[in-house]
Each structure stands twice: as C-alpha cells, then as structure tokens.
CSV table of C-alpha atoms in Angstrom, one decimal:
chain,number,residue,atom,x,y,z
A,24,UNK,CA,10.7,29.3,6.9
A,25,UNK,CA,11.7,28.3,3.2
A,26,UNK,CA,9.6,25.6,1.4
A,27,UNK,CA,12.4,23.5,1.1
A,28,UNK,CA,12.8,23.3,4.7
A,29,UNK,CA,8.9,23.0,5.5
A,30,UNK,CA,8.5,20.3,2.8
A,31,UNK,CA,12.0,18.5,4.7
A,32,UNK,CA,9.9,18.4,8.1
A,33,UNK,CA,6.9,17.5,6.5
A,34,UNK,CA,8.6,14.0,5.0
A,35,UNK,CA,10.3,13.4,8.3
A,36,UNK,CA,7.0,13.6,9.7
A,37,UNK,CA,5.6,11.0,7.2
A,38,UNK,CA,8.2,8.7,7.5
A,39,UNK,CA,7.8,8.3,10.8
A,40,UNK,CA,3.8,8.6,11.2
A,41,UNK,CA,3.5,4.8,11.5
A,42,UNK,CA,6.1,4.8,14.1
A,43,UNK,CA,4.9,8.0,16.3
A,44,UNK,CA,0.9,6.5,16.1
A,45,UNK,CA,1.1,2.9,17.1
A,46,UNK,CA,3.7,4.7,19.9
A,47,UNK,CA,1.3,6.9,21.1
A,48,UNK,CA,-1.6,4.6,20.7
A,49,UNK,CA,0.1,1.7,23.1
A,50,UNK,CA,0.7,4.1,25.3
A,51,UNK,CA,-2.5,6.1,25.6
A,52,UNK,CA,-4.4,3.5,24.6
A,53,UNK,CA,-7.0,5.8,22.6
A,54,UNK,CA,-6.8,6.5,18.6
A,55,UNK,CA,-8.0,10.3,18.8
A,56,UNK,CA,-5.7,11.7,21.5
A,57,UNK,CA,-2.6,9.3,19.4
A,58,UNK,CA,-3.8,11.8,16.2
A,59,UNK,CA,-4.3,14.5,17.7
A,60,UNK,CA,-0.8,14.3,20.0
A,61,UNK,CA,0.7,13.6,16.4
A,62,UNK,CA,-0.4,16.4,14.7
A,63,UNK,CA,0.8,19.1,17.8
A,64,UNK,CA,4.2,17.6,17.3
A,65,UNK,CA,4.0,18.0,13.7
A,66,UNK,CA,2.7,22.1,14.2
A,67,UNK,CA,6.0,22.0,17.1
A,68,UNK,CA,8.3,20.9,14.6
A,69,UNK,CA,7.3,23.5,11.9
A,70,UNK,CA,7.9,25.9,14.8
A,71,UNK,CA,11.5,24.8,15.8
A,72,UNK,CA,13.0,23.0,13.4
A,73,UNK,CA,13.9,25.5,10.9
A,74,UNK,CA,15.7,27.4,13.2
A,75,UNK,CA,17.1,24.8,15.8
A,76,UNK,CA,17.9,22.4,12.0
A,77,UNK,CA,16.2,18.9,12.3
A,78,UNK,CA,17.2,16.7,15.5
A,79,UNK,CA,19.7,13.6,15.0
A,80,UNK,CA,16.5,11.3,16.1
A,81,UNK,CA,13.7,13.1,14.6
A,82,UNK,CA,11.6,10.0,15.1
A,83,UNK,CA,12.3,10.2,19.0
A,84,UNK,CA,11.9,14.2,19.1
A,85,UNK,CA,8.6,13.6,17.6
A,86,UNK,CA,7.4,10.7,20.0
A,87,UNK,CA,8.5,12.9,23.1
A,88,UNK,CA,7.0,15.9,22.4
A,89,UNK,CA,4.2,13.8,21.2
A,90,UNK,CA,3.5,12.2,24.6
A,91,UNK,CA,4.1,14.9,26.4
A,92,UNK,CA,1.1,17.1,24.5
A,93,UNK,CA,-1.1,14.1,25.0
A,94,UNK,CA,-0.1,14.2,28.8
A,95,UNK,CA,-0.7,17.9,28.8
A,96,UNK,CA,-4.1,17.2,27.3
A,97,UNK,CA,-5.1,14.4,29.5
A,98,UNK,CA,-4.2,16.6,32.5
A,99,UNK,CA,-6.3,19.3,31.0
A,100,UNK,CA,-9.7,17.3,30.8
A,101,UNK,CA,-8.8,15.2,34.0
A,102,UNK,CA,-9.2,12.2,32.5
A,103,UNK,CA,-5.6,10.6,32.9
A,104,UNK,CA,-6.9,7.6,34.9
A,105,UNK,CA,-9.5,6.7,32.7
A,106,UNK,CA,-7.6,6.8,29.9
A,107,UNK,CA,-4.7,4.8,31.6
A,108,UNK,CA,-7.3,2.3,32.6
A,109,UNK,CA,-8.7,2.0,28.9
A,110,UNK,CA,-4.8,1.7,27.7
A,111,UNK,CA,-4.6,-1.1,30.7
A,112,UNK,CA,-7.6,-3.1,28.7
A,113,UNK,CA,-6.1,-2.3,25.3
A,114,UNK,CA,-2.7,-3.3,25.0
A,115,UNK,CA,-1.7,-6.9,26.1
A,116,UNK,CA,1.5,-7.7,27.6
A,117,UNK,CA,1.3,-11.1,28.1
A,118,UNK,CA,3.6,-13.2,26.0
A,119,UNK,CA,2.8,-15.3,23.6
A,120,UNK,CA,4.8,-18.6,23.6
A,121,UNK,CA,3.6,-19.7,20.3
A,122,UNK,CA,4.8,-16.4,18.2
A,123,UNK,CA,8.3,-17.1,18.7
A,124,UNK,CA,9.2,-14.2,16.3
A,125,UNK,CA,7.6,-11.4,18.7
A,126,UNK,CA,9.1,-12.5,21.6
A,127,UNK,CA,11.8,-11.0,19.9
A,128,UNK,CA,10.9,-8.2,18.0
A,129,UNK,CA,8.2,-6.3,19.8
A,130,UNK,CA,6.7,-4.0,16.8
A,131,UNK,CA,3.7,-1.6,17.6
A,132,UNK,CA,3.5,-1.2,14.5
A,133,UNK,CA,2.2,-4.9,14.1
A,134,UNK,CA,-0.1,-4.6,16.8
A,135,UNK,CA,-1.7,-1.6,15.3
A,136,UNK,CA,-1.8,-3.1,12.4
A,137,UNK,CA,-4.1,-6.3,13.6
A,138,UNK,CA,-6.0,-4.1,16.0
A,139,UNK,CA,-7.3,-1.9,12.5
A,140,UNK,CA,-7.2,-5.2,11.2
A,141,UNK,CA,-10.0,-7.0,13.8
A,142,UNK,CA,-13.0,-8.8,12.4
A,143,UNK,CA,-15.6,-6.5,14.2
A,144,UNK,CA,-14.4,-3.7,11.7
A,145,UNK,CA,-16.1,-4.0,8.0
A,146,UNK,CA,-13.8,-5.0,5.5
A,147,UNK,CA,-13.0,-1.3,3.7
A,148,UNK,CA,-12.7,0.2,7.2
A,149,UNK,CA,-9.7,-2.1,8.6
A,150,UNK,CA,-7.7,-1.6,5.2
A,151,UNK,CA,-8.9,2.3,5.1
A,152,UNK,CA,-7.5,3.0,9.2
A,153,UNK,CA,-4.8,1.0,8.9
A,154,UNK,CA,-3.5,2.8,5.8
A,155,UNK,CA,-4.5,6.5,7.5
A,156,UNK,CA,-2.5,5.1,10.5
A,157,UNK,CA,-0.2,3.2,9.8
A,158,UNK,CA,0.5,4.2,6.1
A,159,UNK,CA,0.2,8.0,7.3
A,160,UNK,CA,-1.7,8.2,4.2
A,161,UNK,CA,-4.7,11.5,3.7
A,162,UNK,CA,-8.0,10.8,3.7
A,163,UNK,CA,-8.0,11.8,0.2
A,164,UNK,CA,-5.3,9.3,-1.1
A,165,UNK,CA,-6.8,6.6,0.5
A,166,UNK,CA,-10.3,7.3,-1.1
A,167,UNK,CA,-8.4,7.8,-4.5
A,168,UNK,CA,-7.2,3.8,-4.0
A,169,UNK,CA,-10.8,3.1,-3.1
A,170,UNK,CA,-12.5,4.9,-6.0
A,171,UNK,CA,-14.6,6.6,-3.5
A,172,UNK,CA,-15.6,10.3,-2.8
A,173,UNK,CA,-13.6,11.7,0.1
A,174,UNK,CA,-16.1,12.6,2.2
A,175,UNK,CA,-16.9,8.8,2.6
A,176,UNK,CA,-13.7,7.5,3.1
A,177,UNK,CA,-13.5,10.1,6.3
A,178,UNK,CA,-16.7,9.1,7.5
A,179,UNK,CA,-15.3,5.5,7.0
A,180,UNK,CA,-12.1,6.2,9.1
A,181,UNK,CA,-14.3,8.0,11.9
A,182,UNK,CA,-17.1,5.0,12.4
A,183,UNK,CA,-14.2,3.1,12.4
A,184,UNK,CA,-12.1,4.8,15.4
A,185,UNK,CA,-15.5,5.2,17.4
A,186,UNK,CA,-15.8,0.9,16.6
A,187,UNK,CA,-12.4,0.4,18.0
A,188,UNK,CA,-13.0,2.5,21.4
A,189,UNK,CA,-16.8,1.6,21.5
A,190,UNK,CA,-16.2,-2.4,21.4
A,191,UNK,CA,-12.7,-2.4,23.3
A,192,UNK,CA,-10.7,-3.7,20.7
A,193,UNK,CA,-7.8,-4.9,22.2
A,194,UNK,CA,-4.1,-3.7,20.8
A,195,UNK,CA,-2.0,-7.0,20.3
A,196,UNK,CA,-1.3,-9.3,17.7
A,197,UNK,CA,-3.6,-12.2,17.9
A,198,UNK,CA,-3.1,-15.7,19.6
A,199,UNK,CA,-1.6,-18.1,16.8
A,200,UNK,CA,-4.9,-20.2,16.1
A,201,UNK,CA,-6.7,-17.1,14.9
A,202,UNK,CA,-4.2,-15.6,13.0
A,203,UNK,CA,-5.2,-18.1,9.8
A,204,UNK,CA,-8.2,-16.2,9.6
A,205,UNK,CA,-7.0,-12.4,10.4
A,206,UNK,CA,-4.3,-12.7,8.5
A,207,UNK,CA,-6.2,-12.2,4.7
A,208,UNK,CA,-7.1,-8.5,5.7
A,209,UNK,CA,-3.6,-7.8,6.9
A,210,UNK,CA,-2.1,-8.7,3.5
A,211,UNK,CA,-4.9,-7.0,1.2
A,212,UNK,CA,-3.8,-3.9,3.8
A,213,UNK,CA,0.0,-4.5,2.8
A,214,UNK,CA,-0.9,-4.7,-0.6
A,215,UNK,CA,-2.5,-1.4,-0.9
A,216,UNK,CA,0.2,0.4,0.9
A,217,UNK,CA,3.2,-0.5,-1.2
A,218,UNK,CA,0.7,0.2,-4.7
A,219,UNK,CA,0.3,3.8,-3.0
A,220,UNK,CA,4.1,4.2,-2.6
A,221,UNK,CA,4.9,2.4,-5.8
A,222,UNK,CA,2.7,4.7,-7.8
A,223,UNK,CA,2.1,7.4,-5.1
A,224,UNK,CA,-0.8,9.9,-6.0
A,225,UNK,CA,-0.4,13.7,-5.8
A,226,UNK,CA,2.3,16.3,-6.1
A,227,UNK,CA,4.8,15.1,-4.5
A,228,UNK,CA,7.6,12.2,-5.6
A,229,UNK,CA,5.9,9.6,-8.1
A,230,UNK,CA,7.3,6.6,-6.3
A,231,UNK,CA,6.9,6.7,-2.1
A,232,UNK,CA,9.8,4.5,-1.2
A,233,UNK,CA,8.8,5.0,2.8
A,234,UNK,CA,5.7,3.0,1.9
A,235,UNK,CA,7.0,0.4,-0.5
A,236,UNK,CA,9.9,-0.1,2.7
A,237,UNK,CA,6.8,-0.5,5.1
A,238,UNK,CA,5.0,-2.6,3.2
A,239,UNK,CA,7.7,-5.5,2.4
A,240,UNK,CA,9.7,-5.0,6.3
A,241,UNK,CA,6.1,-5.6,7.2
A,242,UNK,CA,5.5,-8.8,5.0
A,243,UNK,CA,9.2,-9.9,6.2
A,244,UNK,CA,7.8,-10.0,9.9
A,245,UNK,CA,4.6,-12.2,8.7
A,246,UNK,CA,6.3,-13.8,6.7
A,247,UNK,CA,8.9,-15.1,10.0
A,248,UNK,CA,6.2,-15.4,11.9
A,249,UNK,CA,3.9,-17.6,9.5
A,250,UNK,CA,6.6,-19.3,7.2
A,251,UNK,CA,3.5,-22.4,6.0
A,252,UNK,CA,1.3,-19.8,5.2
A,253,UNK,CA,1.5,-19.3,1.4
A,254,UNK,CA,-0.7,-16.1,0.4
A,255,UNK,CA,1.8,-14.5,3.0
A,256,UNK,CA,4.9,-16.4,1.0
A,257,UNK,CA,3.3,-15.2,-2.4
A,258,UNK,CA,2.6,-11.6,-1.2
A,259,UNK,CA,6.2,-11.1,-0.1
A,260,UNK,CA,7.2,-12.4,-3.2
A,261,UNK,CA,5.4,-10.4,-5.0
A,262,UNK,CA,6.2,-7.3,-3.8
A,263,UNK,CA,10.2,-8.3,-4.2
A,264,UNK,CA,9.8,-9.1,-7.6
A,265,UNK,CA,8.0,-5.7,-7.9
A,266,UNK,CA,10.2,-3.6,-5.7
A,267,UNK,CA,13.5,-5.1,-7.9
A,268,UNK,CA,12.0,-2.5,-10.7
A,269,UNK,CA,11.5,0.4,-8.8
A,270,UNK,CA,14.9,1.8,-10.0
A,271,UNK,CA,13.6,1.2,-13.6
A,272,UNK,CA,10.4,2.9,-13.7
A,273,UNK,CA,10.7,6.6,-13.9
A,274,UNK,CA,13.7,8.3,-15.9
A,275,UNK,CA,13.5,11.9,-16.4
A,276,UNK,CA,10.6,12.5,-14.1
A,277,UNK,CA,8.8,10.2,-16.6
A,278,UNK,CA,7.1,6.7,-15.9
A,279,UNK,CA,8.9,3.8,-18.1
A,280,UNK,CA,6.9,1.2,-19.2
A,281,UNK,CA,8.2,-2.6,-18.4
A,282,UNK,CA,8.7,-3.5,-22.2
A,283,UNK,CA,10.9,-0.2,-22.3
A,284,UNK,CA,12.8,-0.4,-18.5
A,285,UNK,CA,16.5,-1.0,-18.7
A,286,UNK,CA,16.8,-4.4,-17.0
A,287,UNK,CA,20.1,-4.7,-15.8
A,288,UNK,CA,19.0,-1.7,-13.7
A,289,UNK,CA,17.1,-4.2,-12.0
A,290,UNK,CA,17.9,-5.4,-8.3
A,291,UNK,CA,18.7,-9.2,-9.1
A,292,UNK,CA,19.7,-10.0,-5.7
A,293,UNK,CA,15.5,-9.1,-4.6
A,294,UNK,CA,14.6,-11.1,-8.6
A,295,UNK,CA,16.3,-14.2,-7.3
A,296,UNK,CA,14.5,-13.8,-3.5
A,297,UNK,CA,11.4,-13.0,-5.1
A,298,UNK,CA,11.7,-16.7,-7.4
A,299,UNK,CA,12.7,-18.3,-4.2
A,300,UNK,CA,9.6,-17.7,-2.6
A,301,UNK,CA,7.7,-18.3,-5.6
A,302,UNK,CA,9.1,-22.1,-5.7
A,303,UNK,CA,8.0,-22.5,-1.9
A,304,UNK,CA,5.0,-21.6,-2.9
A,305,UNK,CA,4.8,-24.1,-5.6
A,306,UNK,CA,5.6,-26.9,-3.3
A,307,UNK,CA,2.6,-26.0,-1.2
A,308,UNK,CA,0.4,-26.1,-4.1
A,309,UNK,CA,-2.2,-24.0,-2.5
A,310,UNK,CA,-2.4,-21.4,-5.2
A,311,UNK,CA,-4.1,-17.8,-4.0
A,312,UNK,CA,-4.4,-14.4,-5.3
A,313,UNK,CA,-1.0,-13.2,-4.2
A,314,UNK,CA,1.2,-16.2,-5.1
A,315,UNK,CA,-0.4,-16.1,-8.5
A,316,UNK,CA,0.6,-12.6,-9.0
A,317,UNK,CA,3.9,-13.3,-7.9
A,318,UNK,CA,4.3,-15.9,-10.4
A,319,UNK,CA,3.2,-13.4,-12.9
A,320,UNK,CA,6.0,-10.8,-12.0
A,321,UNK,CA,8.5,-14.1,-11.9
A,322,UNK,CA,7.7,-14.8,-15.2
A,323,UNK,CA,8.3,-11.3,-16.4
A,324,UNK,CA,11.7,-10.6,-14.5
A,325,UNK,CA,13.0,-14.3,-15.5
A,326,UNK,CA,12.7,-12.9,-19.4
A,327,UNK,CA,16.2,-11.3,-20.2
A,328,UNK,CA,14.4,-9.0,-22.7
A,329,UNK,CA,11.0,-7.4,-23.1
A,330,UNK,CA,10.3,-9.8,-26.7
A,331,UNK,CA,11.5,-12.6,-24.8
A,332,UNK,CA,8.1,-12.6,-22.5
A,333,UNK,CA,6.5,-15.5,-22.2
A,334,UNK,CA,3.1,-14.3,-22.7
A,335,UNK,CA,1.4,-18.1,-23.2
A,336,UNK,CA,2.6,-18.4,-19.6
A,337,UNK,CA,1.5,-15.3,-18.1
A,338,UNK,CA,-2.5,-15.8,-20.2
A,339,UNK,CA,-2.4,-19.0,-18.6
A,340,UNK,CA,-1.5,-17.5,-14.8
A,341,UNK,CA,-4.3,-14.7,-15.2
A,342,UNK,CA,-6.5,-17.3,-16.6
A,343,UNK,CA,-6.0,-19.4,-13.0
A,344,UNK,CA,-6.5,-15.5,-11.2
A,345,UNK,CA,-9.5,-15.0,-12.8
A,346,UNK,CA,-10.8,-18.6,-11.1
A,347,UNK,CA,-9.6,-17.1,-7.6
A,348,UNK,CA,-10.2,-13.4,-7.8
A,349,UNK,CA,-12.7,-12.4,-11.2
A,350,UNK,CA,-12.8,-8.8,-10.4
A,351,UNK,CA,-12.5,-6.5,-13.5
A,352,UNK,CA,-9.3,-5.2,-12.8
A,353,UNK,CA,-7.7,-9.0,-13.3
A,354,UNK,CA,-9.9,-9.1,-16.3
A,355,UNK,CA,-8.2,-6.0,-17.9
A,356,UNK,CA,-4.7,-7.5,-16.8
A,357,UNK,CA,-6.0,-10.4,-18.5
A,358,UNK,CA,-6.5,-8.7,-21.6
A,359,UNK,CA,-3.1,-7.3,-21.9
A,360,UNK,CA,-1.9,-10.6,-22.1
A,361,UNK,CA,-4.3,-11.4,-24.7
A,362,UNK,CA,-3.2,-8.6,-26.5
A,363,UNK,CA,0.1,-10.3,-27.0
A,364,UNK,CA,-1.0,-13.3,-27.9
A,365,UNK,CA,-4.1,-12.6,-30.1
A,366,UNK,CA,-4.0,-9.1,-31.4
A,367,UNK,CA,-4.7,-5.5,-30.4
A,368,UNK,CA,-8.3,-5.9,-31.8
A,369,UNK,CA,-9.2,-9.3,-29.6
A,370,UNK,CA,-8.0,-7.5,-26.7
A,371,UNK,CA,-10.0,-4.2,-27.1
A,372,UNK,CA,-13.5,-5.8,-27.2
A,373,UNK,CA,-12.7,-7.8,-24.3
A,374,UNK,CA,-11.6,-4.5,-22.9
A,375,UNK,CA,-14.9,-2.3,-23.7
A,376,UNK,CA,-17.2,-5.2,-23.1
A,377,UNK,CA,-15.5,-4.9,-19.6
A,378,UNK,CA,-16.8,-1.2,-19.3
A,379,UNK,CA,-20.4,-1.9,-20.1
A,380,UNK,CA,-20.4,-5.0,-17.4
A,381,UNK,CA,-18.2,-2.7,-14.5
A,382,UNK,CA,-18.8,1.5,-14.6
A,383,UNK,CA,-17.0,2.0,-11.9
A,384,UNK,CA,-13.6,1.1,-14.7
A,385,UNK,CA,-14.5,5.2,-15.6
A,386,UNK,CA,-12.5,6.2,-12.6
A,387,UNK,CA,-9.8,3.6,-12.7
A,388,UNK,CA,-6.7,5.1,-14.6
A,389,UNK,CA,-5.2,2.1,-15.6
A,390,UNK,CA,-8.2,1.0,-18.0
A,391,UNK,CA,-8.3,4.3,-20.5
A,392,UNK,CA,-3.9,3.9,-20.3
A,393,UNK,CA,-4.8,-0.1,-21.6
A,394,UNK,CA,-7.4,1.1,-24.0
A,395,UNK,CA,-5.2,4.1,-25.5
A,396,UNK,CA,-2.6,1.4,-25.8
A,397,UNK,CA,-4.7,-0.7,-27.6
A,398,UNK,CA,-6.2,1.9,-30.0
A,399,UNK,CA,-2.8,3.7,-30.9
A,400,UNK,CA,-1.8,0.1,-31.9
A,401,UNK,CA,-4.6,-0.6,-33.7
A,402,UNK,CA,-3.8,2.9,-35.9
A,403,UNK,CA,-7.3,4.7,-34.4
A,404,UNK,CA,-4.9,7.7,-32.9
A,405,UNK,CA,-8.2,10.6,-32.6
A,406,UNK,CA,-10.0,7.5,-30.2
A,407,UNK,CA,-6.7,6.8,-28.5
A,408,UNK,CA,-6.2,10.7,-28.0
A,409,UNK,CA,-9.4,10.8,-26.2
A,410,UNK,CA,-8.5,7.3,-23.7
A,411,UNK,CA,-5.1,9.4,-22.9
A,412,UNK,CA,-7.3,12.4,-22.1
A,413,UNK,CA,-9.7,10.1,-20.2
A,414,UNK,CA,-6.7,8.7,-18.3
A,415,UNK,CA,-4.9,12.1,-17.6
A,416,UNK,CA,-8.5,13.2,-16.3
A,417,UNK,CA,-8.5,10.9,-12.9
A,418,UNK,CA,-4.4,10.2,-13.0
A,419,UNK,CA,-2.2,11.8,-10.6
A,420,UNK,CA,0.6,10.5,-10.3
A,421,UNK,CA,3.2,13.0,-11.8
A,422,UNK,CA,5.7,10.4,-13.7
A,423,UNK,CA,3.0,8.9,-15.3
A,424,UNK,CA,1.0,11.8,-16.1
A,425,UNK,CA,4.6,13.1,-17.6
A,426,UNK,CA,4.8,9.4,-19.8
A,427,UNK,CA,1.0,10.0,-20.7
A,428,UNK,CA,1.0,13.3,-21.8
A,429,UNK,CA,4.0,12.8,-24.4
A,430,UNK,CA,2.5,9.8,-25.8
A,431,UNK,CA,-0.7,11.4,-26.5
A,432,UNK,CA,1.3,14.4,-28.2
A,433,UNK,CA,3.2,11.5,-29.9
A,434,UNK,CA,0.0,10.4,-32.1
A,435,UNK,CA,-0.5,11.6,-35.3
C-alpha cells in the first residue's frame, strides 16, 4: 500500500466520520459499539481498498460494513436485544409538528449533535464529544482547541459517553420550547469545528474544508429551523463572512495575513450573504457574542482595501464584545484594533498587562503572533524574535508556522 493511497482512505474516512457515527449510533443506539464499528471499517478499508480502488459511495461502503461488524459483535456477546431495546429508548421517531424543517430533512447528524449537546453533560464535555463525534476530530486536536493536556480531554470524552448511556440520554433533536436554551452549546460547538478546519492543527492540510463545510451546512439547518433566533443568524453570518476568505489565506503553503490577502479572490456572493444576515440581526437588536463578531468580519470584508479599514468601527464593536463576552482572547482582539488607532506602543501594554492577569495566554498561539507583531513594529526585532519563537513553540498549523517562520528570519 503506497502512502498516497493510505493517506486517500484515511480522508475518505474523515469526511465521512460524522456521517458513519450518528448512523451507527441511531441504529445501535450505543456510542462505544458506533466507535468501535467505525474504526473496523476504517482497518477493512485499509485492507481492500488499495487493491479493489476506493468504492463509487465510500460513505455507504463504510456504513455497511460498519453495521454489519457491530451486528457481528452484538451477536458475539449476546446482547442484541438489549442493545436494540436501549436504541428503542434512545432514538425518537415521533414527529415533531412544530420543527417544520425536520420533517423534511431527517439529519442524524443533528440529532447527535443535540444528544452530545444535552444539559446533563458539563459544558466542555458536550462541545469536546460532539467535536470527537461529530467533527471526527483526535482527542489530541480537540485538547489543543481546549488548551488542555490530552490525557484530560480523553478522560473528558469517556465520562462523557458513560453520562450519555448511564442517564439514557435520548437521541433526537429537542421539542421546540427547549431549543432556546439548548441551542447556545450547539453554536459554541459549531464555532469550534469550523476554527479547527479553518486553521486545522497538525501535519496535514492547513485549512480542513470538510469541517468549515460541516460547520456552516450545519448552521444553514439551525438557521431554517430557528430563523428569530439571532446568535444563530449572527453565527451563520459569521462563518460566511469568514469562509468568503478561505481562498485568500494561504498562498504558497504560507498563511496570508488579511491586510496582505488579494481581495477580489474573495467569494462576494458568501460577503454579500454574510451582510444580509448581519442587517437581520440588526433589526432584532439583540446584540450577542456571534452577531457581534459577524459585524466585525462585515466591517472588514465591506473595506475595498486593507488601509481603507475602518478601525474606529471595529474598536467600537469589540468594545460592545468585551460588555458580552470579556474573556482575554476578545481582549487581545481588542487590542489589535487599538493598535490601529492608537499606536503599536498603547497596544502592547494592554497586551502584556493581559499576560500577567490570564497565564493560560502562554499556550495560546495567537497572543506571542500579536505581540511579535507589535514589537517588530515598534523596531524591538531581538524581543519580537523571541514572541515568534514563543509562537512557533505551541503553533501547528503548517501555513502559519511557514508565514511565522519567514517573518522571524525577516527581522534584522
């Protein structure tokens, strides 16, 4: 088997992970035997496919021979009826009259998706299982977005499992009066699945466009099913406005900045979607974390060049952010705003009296990248040499190590 061909099955198989779980799981009604049944097609695959070439519906040869190990399995430890039974309890049939849009569009997927999502789950575990099963993200990439050791995050995803089987959690998208208050985990869990395939960590391509795909078909379907919500307006918004720059970013195998990204490469059929949604949000008038963002990203893709940025605009949006959501990370967006507007040198003791207030900016990437910035402007290149080394030390991601790495050399 060449590499080529192995690494071939192996992004089949991540594609369609989301797919091939929530199957499996709706079927079998059990989270472990859905993995595990997963992971014997995957092993199958690498067996046949390099010689038999990869099926015209590898989603569907995946999902058969999935089922049918899980069968096999089942058989083995005679406990098919049980299990049956427990699928029985877990996934609900009935319909529901007020979700007019699933009546429709049955998605597995979805239901999955509020299942991981269910209020008896702690906050970091329904994000962290629904991105290891819905997201087919590792263990490892999903502690990387939570700035936690590995071994945590799996212990994290296995309480969380034994949760779901332990308390009966049922599999189906919740009745319409208690989606409101489900709903706020479902986005953050969107959120974090298009950032990992936007900036995608590891080896292996430095933008995940299965992910980004995921996460905005997902927001579509909350979207039509919740049109007067607007956090789930802003969040679609705002990853259209984000997606429209994908094509930008990375040239060469190298990340491009947004001041440097050739904007008619952008998608201006998603920019003028994206501003749609912002201006339904605006008639609401019941600003939130996501539709501030969005308005953010609308400000920035409604300049027709980088100097033409209206940075007075965007201060003021992150200064209304901070009021929602004053977590450090929008304070160091905050700054880079500031940076514009009042100097390199304002902006960098905002920046470092950031550090001293939250440690845990050491791990986070994108805080040595804005102080190296900062420094290099400021004409301190042996302290901004040491933030890009600082930066390159936790950053994976290979186009923007690539962009990091040559602006370091860069300084004199």
């Amino acid at each position: 088997m060449t590499s080529s061909t192995n690494g071939e099955i192996e992004r089949v198989f991540r594609e369609e992970y989301g797919r091939l779980i929530a199957s499996l799981v709706r079927r079998f009604g059990d989270i472990d035997i859905a993995e595990e049944a997963a992971g014997e097609a995957l092993v199958a695959a690498l067996e046949k496919w390099p010689e038999s070439g990869v099926p015209p519906n590898p989603g569907g040869w995946l999902t058969t021979t999935a089922g049918n190990r899980a069968i096999d399995r089942l058989r083995r430890e005679k406990l098919r009826d049980t299990k049956h039974r427990q699928a029985a309890e877990m996934y609900d049939d009935t319909p529901h009259e007020s979700l007019g849009l699933f009546e429709d569009n049955e998605d597995d997927r979805l239901r999955l998706m509020f299942t991981c999502c269910h209020p008896a789950l702690a906050p970091e575990a329904r994000i962290a299982l629904t991105l290891r099963l819905l997201g087919g993200l590792t263990v490892e990439e999903i502690a990387q977005a939570f700035l936690v050791p590995e071994t945590t995050m799996g212990q994290r995803i296995t309480r969380a499992k034994k949760k779901i089987a332990a308390a009966k959690i049922p599999y189906r998208v919740p009745e319409a009066e208690d989606l409101p208050a489900r709903v706020a985990t479902v986005l953050a869990v969107l959120f974090l699945v298009f950032n990992e395939g936007y900036l995608a960590s590891g080896d292996g391509d430095p933008v995940r466009t299965d992910l980004t795909a995921e996460a905005i078909r997902l927001a579509r379907i909350l979207h039509g099913l919740m049109p007067d919500e607007p956090e789930v307006t802003g969040l679609l918004a705002l990853l259209l406005l984000t997606e429209a720059r994908r094509e930008a970013r990375v040239r060469g195998g190298e990340l491009v900045r947004l001041d440097d990204q050739d904007r008619g490469g952008w998608d201006r059929s998603l920019i003028a979607e994206g501003h749609g949604l912002v201006r339904e949000c605006l008639a609401i008038n019941r600003p939130g974390r996501y539709q501030i963002l969005a308005a953010i990203n609308a400000v920035h893709t409604d300049a027709p060049t980088a100097d033409a940025t209206d940075w007075t605009q965007i201060a003021a949006l992150y200064d209304q952010l901070v009021q929602v959501d004053p977590s450090p990370i929008v304070a160091l967006n905050r700054a880079v705003a500031i940076a514009e507007l009042d100097g390199p040198e304002v902006a960098l003791a905002q920046v470092d009296k950031l550090a001293e207030a939250a440690p845990v900016l050491a791990s986070y990437h994108a805080f040595h990248v804005t102080r190296a910035d900062l420094l290099r402007r400021l004409g301190r290149s042996a302290d901004a040499r040491e933030a890009y080394d600082a930066a390159l030390a936790v950053c994976d991601n290979t186009a923007e190590r690539a962009y990091l790495t040559r602006r370091r050399d860069q300084l004199v």
